[in-house]
């Protein structure tokens, strides 16, 4: 029996030896990489496509039924003469929303996600093969109705707009902090219903967004009765203007998505815009 | 709700690292996960148990470190801990605070055996 060839290993002591041996050769590799790196790289690629065609892309997020499609219908009615608009619709099933948008006379492409609860950058990239971006000024992405998952996914867009309808309750920003912290603009919708509700306070809703250290503006709106639409349209126009100005300086903007705390501790700087060199859509 | 697809990404990254380092087996995978990352640690752990079967990480342990929520106030310079839905500076009540920890979704390290 020796310590060289392994003949001293018996069934009785095998487990002991194997348990202590492996520590030799154990290496810890430090990685520090975001789990969404794959999605985020694809998102940057999408953004480069959008920026090359000078299209501002807005991601609309909210719970189901808070009025995203109605808002788009009303917005398109007001803007389609002056701006070239298109819409990407995300839903689990049906093409109903895309048909509603197409009825307004602008191109719409429906993504049916099946069971997936959010859109991701790869799904958006697939659409780009079917949707010409040339000549567009504004592209809306209507995300899957969900206040949880869509907040974590950069799609390559420029701004997040989060809708909160008055029928949902003014504490939604506190209940879904990840989503409302990601908002570049909060829209309180269905304002026409406010008189029928005694438990929704616009001030409380604003305060709850404020508590998330999110200084995004909050607008109140009713797409149905055309209340507050002017402020929303001006916000859109000023965002288009700001985006064009950034592009002239070869910069672009990212929506508020996860910053990875300490890993990206450095001060936020404007994102560089790199034109896409290869493939056409 | 998207923990399964996140876990697929995690395994892709880990398997790539394992190949780069010619790992024989992987001992552990450590994640830094913030409460504001929008990911439920328990669901992620369950997804890992399903997805790791028959892969190089089959025997690996998933270690999830929950990072604290820490904000920094640019006005009074104070660093303080905060909760998921209240990120206002406790010293000067400013909501200008910056989240410096708490939204991480990071693969921190992989411990692996390279010995032949």
GROMACS .gro file of C-alpha atoms in nm:
model
  397
    1UNK     CA    1   0.000   0.000   0.000
    2UNK     CA    2   0.144   0.337  -0.095
    3UNK     CA    3   0.048   0.697  -0.140
    4UNK     CA    4   0.147   0.713  -0.503
    5UNK     CA    5  -0.062   0.486  -0.718
    6UNK     CA    6  -0.390   0.498  -0.535
    7UNK     CA    7  -0.379   0.143  -0.404
    8UNK     CA    8  -0.442   0.276  -0.053
    9UNK     CA    9  -0.791   0.389  -0.152
   10UNK     CA   10  -1.041   0.136  -0.026
   11UNK     CA   11  -1.419   0.146  -0.044
   12UNK     CA   12  -1.413   0.229   0.327
   13UNK     CA   13  -1.201   0.542   0.309
   14UNK     CA   14  -1.278   0.647  -0.047
   15UNK     CA   15  -1.538   0.907   0.045
   16UNK     CA   16  -1.307   1.069   0.303
   17UNK     CA   17  -1.025   1.104   0.057
   18UNK     CA   18  -1.244   1.233  -0.222
   19UNK     CA   19  -1.395   1.489   0.009
   20UNK     CA   20  -1.067   1.642   0.110
   21UNK     CA   21  -0.877   1.606  -0.214
   22UNK     CA   22  -1.069   1.838  -0.451
   23UNK     CA   23  -0.970   2.167  -0.284
   24UNK     CA   24  -0.649   2.140  -0.478
   25UNK     CA   25  -0.702   2.297  -0.817
   26UNK     CA   26  -1.004   2.501  -0.711
   27UNK     CA   27  -0.990   2.840  -0.879
   28UNK     CA   28  -1.232   3.123  -0.824
   29UNK     CA   29  -1.287   3.327  -1.137
   30UNK     CA   30  -1.413   3.678  -1.075
   31UNK     CA   31  -1.666   3.771  -1.343
   32UNK     CA   32  -1.880   4.073  -1.244
   33UNK     CA   33  -2.101   4.058  -1.547
   34UNK     CA   34  -2.469   4.144  -1.565
   35UNK     CA   35  -2.696   3.845  -1.627
   36UNK     CA   36  -2.873   4.046  -1.893
   37UNK     CA   37  -2.553   4.116  -2.088
   38UNK     CA   38  -2.679   3.917  -2.386
   39UNK     CA   39  -3.002   4.116  -2.402
   40UNK     CA   40  -2.826   4.445  -2.336
   41UNK     CA   41  -2.580   4.391  -2.621
   42UNK     CA   42  -2.869   4.319  -2.855
   43UNK     CA   43  -3.046   4.631  -2.726
   44UNK     CA   44  -2.742   4.846  -2.804
   45UNK     CA   45  -2.740   4.698  -3.152
   46UNK     CA   46  -3.111   4.779  -3.199
   47UNK     CA   47  -3.050   5.132  -3.074
   48UNK     CA   48  -2.775   5.177  -3.331
   49UNK     CA   49  -3.028   5.084  -3.602
   50UNK     CA   50  -3.283   5.332  -3.465
   51UNK     CA   51  -3.022   5.606  -3.434
   52UNK     CA   52  -2.893   5.546  -3.786
   53UNK     CA   53  -3.246   5.623  -3.911
   54UNK     CA   54  -3.297   5.902  -3.655
   55UNK     CA   55  -3.606   5.740  -3.503
   56UNK     CA   56  -3.701   5.813  -3.142
   57UNK     CA   57  -3.827   5.493  -2.980
   58UNK     CA   58  -4.064   5.503  -2.681
   59UNK     CA   59  -4.144   5.195  -2.472
   60UNK     CA   60  -4.494   5.205  -2.319
   61UNK     CA   61  -4.535   4.991  -2.008
   62UNK     CA   62  -4.826   4.941  -1.768
   63UNK     CA   63  -5.057   4.679  -1.627
   64UNK     CA   64  -5.307   4.527  -1.873
   65UNK     CA   65  -5.602   4.752  -1.947
   66UNK     CA   66  -5.458   5.084  -1.834
   67UNK     CA   67  -5.512   5.243  -2.175
   68UNK     CA   68  -5.190   5.204  -2.374
   69UNK     CA   69  -5.360   5.129  -2.705
   70UNK     CA   70  -5.625   5.398  -2.655
   71UNK     CA   71  -5.348   5.647  -2.581
   72UNK     CA   72  -5.170   5.546  -2.902
   73UNK     CA   73  -5.488   5.578  -3.111
   74UNK     CA   74  -5.550   5.926  -2.981
   75UNK     CA   75  -5.183   6.028  -3.015
   76UNK     CA   76  -5.162   5.902  -3.372
   77UNK     CA   77  -5.479   6.094  -3.466
   78UNK     CA   78  -5.315   6.415  -3.349
   79UNK     CA   79  -4.967   6.357  -3.487
   80UNK     CA   80  -4.995   6.153  -3.804
   81UNK     CA   81  -5.014   6.459  -4.031
   82UNK     CA   82  -4.692   6.608  -3.894
   83UNK     CA   83  -4.485   6.301  -3.799
   84UNK     CA   84  -4.422   5.961  -3.947
   85UNK     CA   85  -4.516   5.706  -3.678
   86UNK     CA   86  -4.510   5.327  -3.644
   87UNK     CA   87  -4.599   5.090  -3.361
   88UNK     CA   88  -4.473   4.753  -3.240
   89UNK     CA   89  -4.738   4.576  -3.031
   90UNK     CA   90  -4.658   4.309  -2.774
   91UNK     CA   91  -4.928   4.076  -2.644
   92UNK     CA   92  -4.949   3.715  -2.538
   93UNK     CA   93  -5.214   3.643  -2.800
   94UNK     CA   94  -5.424   3.808  -3.075
   95UNK     CA   95  -5.349   4.077  -3.330
   96UNK     CA   96  -5.630   4.302  -3.202
   97UNK     CA   97  -5.405   4.589  -3.095
   98UNK     CA   98  -5.209   4.598  -3.420
   99UNK     CA   99  -5.539   4.609  -3.610
  100UNK     CA  100  -5.658   4.902  -3.398
  101UNK     CA  101  -5.338   5.092  -3.480
  102UNK     CA  102  -5.348   5.001  -3.850
  103UNK     CA  103  -5.703   5.139  -3.859
  104UNK     CA  104  -5.545   5.476  -3.776
  105UNK     CA  105  -5.347   5.451  -4.098
  106UNK     CA  106  -4.998   5.387  -3.958
  107UNK     CA  107  -4.788   5.070  -3.983
  108UNK     CA  108  -4.814   4.835  -3.686
  109UNK     CA  109  -4.645   4.506  -3.624
  110UNK     CA  110  -4.777   4.259  -3.367
  111UNK     CA  111  -4.548   4.037  -3.161
  112UNK     CA  112  -4.739   3.757  -2.994
  113UNK     CA  113  -4.521   3.627  -2.716
  114UNK     CA  114  -4.725   3.315  -2.639
  115UNK     CA  115  -4.654   3.277  -2.270
  116UNK     CA  116  -4.366   3.520  -2.231
  117UNK     CA  117  -4.448   3.805  -1.997
  118UNK     CA  118  -4.228   4.074  -2.155
  119UNK     CA  119  -4.062   4.180  -2.479
  120UNK     CA  120  -3.687   4.151  -2.508
  121UNK     CA  121  -3.428   4.300  -2.740
  122UNK     CA  122  -3.415   3.989  -2.960
  123UNK     CA  123  -3.790   3.995  -3.028
  124UNK     CA  124  -3.761   4.360  -3.129
  125UNK     CA  125  -3.467   4.284  -3.355
  126UNK     CA  126  -3.672   4.016  -3.534
  127UNK     CA  127  -3.940   4.276  -3.608
  128UNK     CA  128  -3.683   4.508  -3.762
  129UNK     CA  129  -3.650   4.260  -4.047
  130UNK     CA  130  -4.015   4.321  -4.135
  131UNK     CA  131  -4.052   4.688  -4.053
  132UNK     CA  132  -3.879   4.958  -4.258
  133UNK     CA  133  -3.740   5.231  -4.033
  134UNK     CA  134  -3.650   5.468  -4.312
  135UNK     CA  135  -3.836   5.797  -4.290
  136UNK     CA  136  -3.987   5.726  -3.947
  137UNK     CA  137  -3.978   5.996  -3.679
  138UNK     CA  138  -4.131   5.808  -3.391
  139UNK     CA  139  -4.168   5.441  -3.306
  140UNK     CA  140  -4.379   5.327  -3.013
  141UNK     CA  141  -4.328   4.986  -2.856
  142UNK     CA  142  -4.636   4.882  -2.662
  143UNK     CA  143  -4.497   4.628  -2.418
  144UNK     CA  144  -4.689   4.333  -2.274
  145UNK     CA  145  -4.926   4.454  -2.004
  146UNK     CA  146  -4.729   4.370  -1.689
  147UNK     CA  147  -4.585   4.587  -1.412
  148UNK     CA  148  -4.304   4.345  -1.327
  149UNK     CA  149  -4.086   4.190  -1.595
  150UNK     CA  150  -4.077   4.449  -1.877
  151UNK     CA  151  -3.895   4.692  -1.645
  152UNK     CA  152  -3.576   4.485  -1.652
  153UNK     CA  153  -3.535   4.461  -2.029
  154UNK     CA  154  -3.366   4.721  -2.245
  155UNK     CA  155  -3.515   4.688  -2.594
  156UNK     CA  156  -3.288   4.940  -2.762
  157UNK     CA  157  -3.543   5.217  -2.710
  158UNK     CA  158  -3.474   5.567  -2.579
  159UNK     CA  159  -3.747   5.644  -2.327
  160UNK     CA  160  -3.974   5.455  -2.087
  161UNK     CA  161  -4.328   5.581  -2.040
  162UNK     CA  162  -4.522   5.410  -1.760
  163UNK     CA  163  -4.902   5.441  -1.748
  164UNK     CA  164  -5.107   5.424  -1.431
  165UNK     CA  165  -5.483   5.438  -1.471
  166UNK     CA  166  -5.689   5.593  -1.192
  167UNK     CA  167  -5.885   5.269  -1.149
  168UNK     CA  168  -5.569   5.085  -1.040
  169UNK     CA  169  -5.503   5.268  -0.715
  170UNK     CA  170  -5.257   5.542  -0.626
  171UNK     CA  171  -5.019   5.309  -0.440
  172UNK     CA  172  -4.912   5.119  -0.752
  173UNK     CA  173  -4.571   5.299  -0.761
  174UNK     CA  174  -4.498   5.172  -0.407
  175UNK     CA  175  -4.613   4.821  -0.494
  176UNK     CA  176  -4.411   4.800  -0.815
  177UNK     CA  177  -4.103   5.013  -0.738
  178UNK     CA  178  -3.878   4.855  -1.004
  179UNK     CA  179  -4.121   4.953  -1.279
  180UNK     CA  180  -4.198   5.305  -1.159
  181UNK     CA  181  -3.834   5.377  -1.084
  182UNK     CA  182  -3.761   5.299  -1.451
  183UNK     CA  183  -4.009   5.560  -1.580
  184UNK     CA  184  -3.884   5.861  -1.773
  185UNK     CA  185  -4.244   5.984  -1.774
  186UNK     CA  186  -4.544   5.869  -1.571
  187UNK     CA  187  -4.886   5.912  -1.730
  188UNK     CA  188  -5.189   5.894  -1.502
  189UNK     CA  189  -5.459   5.782  -1.745
  190UNK     CA  190  -5.841   5.759  -1.759
  191UNK     CA  191  -5.870   6.094  -1.586
  192UNK     CA  192  -6.233   6.111  -1.701
  193UNK     CA  193  -6.312   5.834  -1.448
  194UNK     CA  194  -6.160   6.017  -1.152
  195UNK     CA  195  -6.492   6.175  -1.038
  196UNK     CA  196  -6.635   5.824  -0.989
  197UNK     CA  197  -6.351   5.710  -0.763
  198UNK     CA  198  -6.316   5.834  -0.407
  199UNK     CA  199  -5.994   5.651  -0.328
  200UNK     CA  200  -5.750   5.769  -0.594
  201UNK     CA  201  -5.545   6.078  -0.514
  202UNK     CA  202  -5.324   6.219  -0.789
  203UNK     CA  203  -5.107   6.382  -0.522
  204UNK     CA  204  -5.054   6.047  -0.349
  205UNK     CA  205  -4.962   5.881  -0.677
  206UNK     CA  206  -4.709   6.158  -0.748
  207UNK     CA  207  -4.571   6.135  -0.394
  208UNK     CA  208  -4.524   5.759  -0.431
  209UNK     CA  209  -4.320   5.813  -0.750
  210UNK     CA  210  -4.126   6.087  -0.571
  211UNK     CA  211  -4.046   5.841  -0.289
  212UNK     CA  212  -3.866   5.620  -0.540
  213UNK     CA  213  -3.618   5.904  -0.602
  214UNK     CA  214  -3.756   5.927  -0.952
  215UNK     CA  215  -3.783   6.286  -1.069
  216UNK     CA  216  -3.964   6.194  -1.390
  217UNK     CA  217  -4.252   6.427  -1.473
  218UNK     CA  218  -4.607   6.302  -1.415
  219UNK     CA  219  -4.884   6.402  -1.654
  220UNK     CA  220  -5.257   6.341  -1.611
  221UNK     CA  221  -5.447   6.246  -1.918
  222UNK     CA  222  -5.769   6.112  -2.067
  223UNK     CA  223  -5.724   5.985  -2.420
  224UNK     CA  224  -6.099   5.939  -2.449
  225UNK     CA  225  -6.199   6.294  -2.358
  226UNK     CA  226  -5.882   6.455  -2.491
  227UNK     CA  227  -5.778   6.588  -2.149
  228UNK     CA  228  -5.409   6.663  -2.098
  229UNK     CA  229  -5.320   6.544  -2.447
  230UNK     CA  230  -5.144   6.872  -2.532
  231UNK     CA  231  -4.886   6.829  -2.254
  232UNK     CA  232  -4.820   6.470  -2.364
  233UNK     CA  233  -4.779   6.575  -2.728
  234UNK     CA  234  -4.539   6.853  -2.625
  235UNK     CA  235  -4.337   6.608  -2.418
  236UNK     CA  236  -4.309   6.378  -2.721
  237UNK     CA  237  -4.205   6.663  -2.948
  238UNK     CA  238  -3.944   6.790  -2.704
  239UNK     CA  239  -3.804   6.435  -2.669
  240UNK     CA  240  -3.777   6.405  -3.049
  241UNK     CA  241  -3.603   6.741  -3.057
  242UNK     CA  242  -3.361   6.645  -2.780
  243UNK     CA  243  -3.284   6.312  -2.945
  244UNK     CA  244  -3.207   6.480  -3.279
  245UNK     CA  245  -2.974   6.722  -3.102
  246UNK     CA  246  -2.788   6.435  -2.933
  247UNK     CA  247  -2.754   6.250  -3.263
  248UNK     CA  248  -2.590   6.555  -3.418
  249UNK     CA  249  -2.321   6.521  -3.149
  250UNK     CA  250  -2.293   6.148  -3.215
  251UNK     CA  251  -2.458   6.068  -2.884
  252UNK     CA  252  -2.771   5.881  -2.797
  253UNK     CA  253  -2.978   5.825  -2.486
  254UNK     CA  254  -3.078   5.517  -2.295
  255UNK     CA  255  -3.395   5.470  -2.095
  256UNK     CA  256  -3.375   5.435  -1.718
  257UNK     CA  257  -3.298   5.069  -1.678
  258UNK     CA  258  -3.107   4.888  -1.409
  259UNK     CA  259  -2.778   5.055  -1.330
  260UNK     CA  260  -2.626   4.767  -1.136
  261UNK     CA  261  -2.554   4.976  -0.833
  262UNK     CA  262  -2.193   4.973  -0.735
  263UNK     CA  263  -2.069   4.799  -1.050
  264UNK     CA  264  -2.156   5.103  -1.257
  265UNK     CA  265  -2.068   5.342  -0.981
  266UNK     CA  266  -1.912   5.590  -1.222
  267UNK     CA  267  -2.099   5.910  -1.300
  268UNK     CA  268  -2.358   5.880  -1.574
  269UNK     CA  269  -2.229   6.016  -1.902
  270UNK     CA  270  -2.411   6.053  -2.233
  271UNK     CA  271  -2.393   5.731  -2.428
  272UNK     CA  272  -2.185   5.725  -2.740
  273UNK     CA  273  -2.367   5.641  -3.058
  274UNK     CA  274  -2.188   5.406  -3.294
  275UNK     CA  275  -2.338   5.380  -3.643
  276UNK     CA  276  -2.422   5.027  -3.754
  277UNK     CA  277  -2.176   4.914  -4.016
  278UNK     CA  278  -2.314   4.586  -4.137
  279UNK     CA  279  -2.646   4.429  -4.222
  280UNK     CA  280  -2.959   4.598  -4.352
  281UNK     CA  281  -3.312   4.527  -4.240
  282UNK     CA  282  -4.158   3.570  -1.374
  283UNK     CA  283  -3.863   3.583  -1.612
  284UNK     CA  284  -3.629   3.393  -1.380
  285UNK     CA  285  -3.613   3.088  -1.607
  286UNK     CA  286  -3.486   3.283  -1.907
  287UNK     CA  287  -3.244   3.474  -1.683
  288UNK     CA  288  -3.114   3.144  -1.553
  289UNK     CA  289  -3.058   3.027  -1.911
  290UNK     CA  290  -2.842   3.335  -1.966
  291UNK     CA  291  -2.656   3.262  -1.645
  292UNK     CA  292  -2.579   2.906  -1.752
  293UNK     CA  293  -2.462   3.026  -2.094
  294UNK     CA  294  -2.219   3.267  -1.928
  295UNK     CA  295  -2.095   3.009  -1.679
  296UNK     CA  296  -2.047   2.740  -1.944
  297UNK     CA  297  -1.847   2.985  -2.154
  298UNK     CA  298  -1.624   3.061  -1.855
  299UNK     CA  299  -1.587   2.689  -1.783
  300UNK     CA  300  -1.468   2.632  -2.141
  301UNK     CA  301  -1.226   2.925  -2.129
  302UNK     CA  302  -1.066   2.788  -1.815
  303UNK     CA  303  -1.089   2.425  -1.922
  304UNK     CA  304  -1.279   2.346  -1.606
  305UNK     CA  305  -1.350   1.986  -1.516
  306UNK     CA  306  -1.629   2.065  -1.275
  307UNK     CA  307  -1.779   2.374  -1.121
  308UNK     CA  308  -1.798   2.401  -0.745
  309UNK     CA  309  -2.008   2.714  -0.703
  310UNK     CA  310  -2.160   3.010  -0.881
  311UNK     CA  311  -2.201   3.333  -0.686
  312UNK     CA  312  -2.453   3.600  -0.779
  313UNK     CA  313  -2.499   3.947  -0.637
  314UNK     CA  314  -2.869   4.020  -0.647
  315UNK     CA  315  -3.028   4.345  -0.533
  316UNK     CA  316  -3.385   4.369  -0.403
  317UNK     CA  317  -3.453   4.624  -0.680
  318UNK     CA  318  -3.332   4.397  -0.961
  319UNK     CA  319  -3.685   4.267  -1.013
  320UNK     CA  320  -3.576   3.907  -0.963
  321UNK     CA  321  -3.701   3.666  -0.698
  322UNK     CA  322  -3.406   3.467  -0.550
  323UNK     CA  323  -3.623   3.166  -0.468
  324UNK     CA  324  -3.757   3.140  -0.823
  325UNK     CA  325  -3.408   3.183  -0.964
  326UNK     CA  326  -3.283   2.903  -0.740
  327UNK     CA  327  -3.567   2.675  -0.855
  328UNK     CA  328  -3.494   2.754  -1.220
  329UNK     CA  329  -3.128   2.672  -1.158
  330UNK     CA  330  -3.216   2.332  -1.013
  331UNK     CA  331  -3.408   2.245  -1.329
  332UNK     CA  332  -3.169   2.386  -1.586
  333UNK     CA  333  -2.842   2.258  -1.439
  334UNK     CA  334  -2.929   1.891  -1.499
  335UNK     CA  335  -2.690   1.725  -1.744
  336UNK     CA  336  -2.468   2.030  -1.778
  337UNK     CA  337  -2.117   2.108  -1.656
  338UNK     CA  338  -2.275   2.287  -1.358
  339UNK     CA  339  -2.484   1.986  -1.253
  340UNK     CA  340  -2.303   1.962  -0.917
  341UNK     CA  341  -2.249   2.332  -0.863
  342UNK     CA  342  -2.394   2.523  -0.575
  343UNK     CA  343  -2.574   2.850  -0.653
  344UNK     CA  344  -2.489   3.113  -0.394
  345UNK     CA  345  -2.709   3.423  -0.404
  346UNK     CA  346  -2.579   3.722  -0.207
  347UNK     CA  347  -2.850   3.980  -0.149
  348UNK     CA  348  -2.697   4.325  -0.173
  349UNK     CA  349  -2.826   4.602   0.053
  350UNK     CA  350  -3.018   4.902  -0.082
  351UNK     CA  351  -2.786   5.201  -0.034
  352UNK     CA  352  -2.852   5.552  -0.159
  353UNK     CA  353  -2.622   5.851  -0.180
  354UNK     CA  354  -2.750   6.205  -0.157
  355UNK     CA  355  -2.573   6.463  -0.375
  356UNK     CA  356  -2.697   6.751  -0.156
  357UNK     CA  357  -2.588   6.649   0.193
  358UNK     CA  358  -2.341   6.380   0.084
  359UNK     CA  359  -2.503   6.129   0.317
  360UNK     CA  360  -2.499   5.758   0.237
  361UNK     CA  361  -2.790   5.572   0.387
  362UNK     CA  362  -2.970   5.245   0.366
  363UNK     CA  363  -3.318   5.253   0.216
  364UNK     CA  364  -3.615   5.028   0.146
  365UNK     CA  365  -3.763   4.908  -0.185
  366UNK     CA  366  -4.019   5.185  -0.216
  367UNK     CA  367  -3.871   5.468  -0.012
  368UNK     CA  368  -3.548   5.603  -0.157
  369UNK     CA  369  -3.565   5.958  -0.026
  370UNK     CA  370  -3.264   6.090   0.171
  371UNK     CA  371  -3.344   6.047   0.542
  372UNK     CA  372  -3.120   6.342   0.637
  373UNK     CA  373  -3.239   6.618   0.404
  374UNK     CA  374  -3.554   6.468   0.245
  375UNK     CA  375  -3.416   6.512  -0.108
  376UNK     CA  376  -3.536   6.272  -0.377
  377UNK     CA  377  -3.231   6.344  -0.586
  378UNK     CA  378  -3.060   6.038  -0.442
  379UNK     CA  379  -2.858   5.794  -0.645
  380UNK     CA  380  -2.886   5.422  -0.592
  381UNK     CA  381  -2.533   5.297  -0.533
  382UNK     CA  382  -2.631   4.943  -0.437
  383UNK     CA  383  -2.950   4.741  -0.452
  384UNK     CA  384  -3.034   4.681  -0.819
  385UNK     CA  385  -2.750   4.442  -0.904
  386UNK     CA  386  -2.810   4.135  -1.115
  387UNK     CA  387  -2.453   4.025  -1.142
  388UNK     CA  388  -2.261   3.706  -1.185
  389UNK     CA  389  -1.987   3.776  -0.930
  390UNK     CA  390  -1.767   3.470  -0.953
  391UNK     CA  391  -1.739   3.107  -1.051
  392UNK     CA  392  -1.533   2.860  -0.847
  393UNK     CA  393  -1.411   2.575  -1.064
  394UNK     CA  394  -1.164   2.289  -1.075
  395UNK     CA  395  -0.905   2.299  -1.345
  396UNK     CA  396  -0.693   2.015  -1.206
  397UNK     CA  397  -0.661   1.719  -1.438
   0.00000   0.00000   0.00000
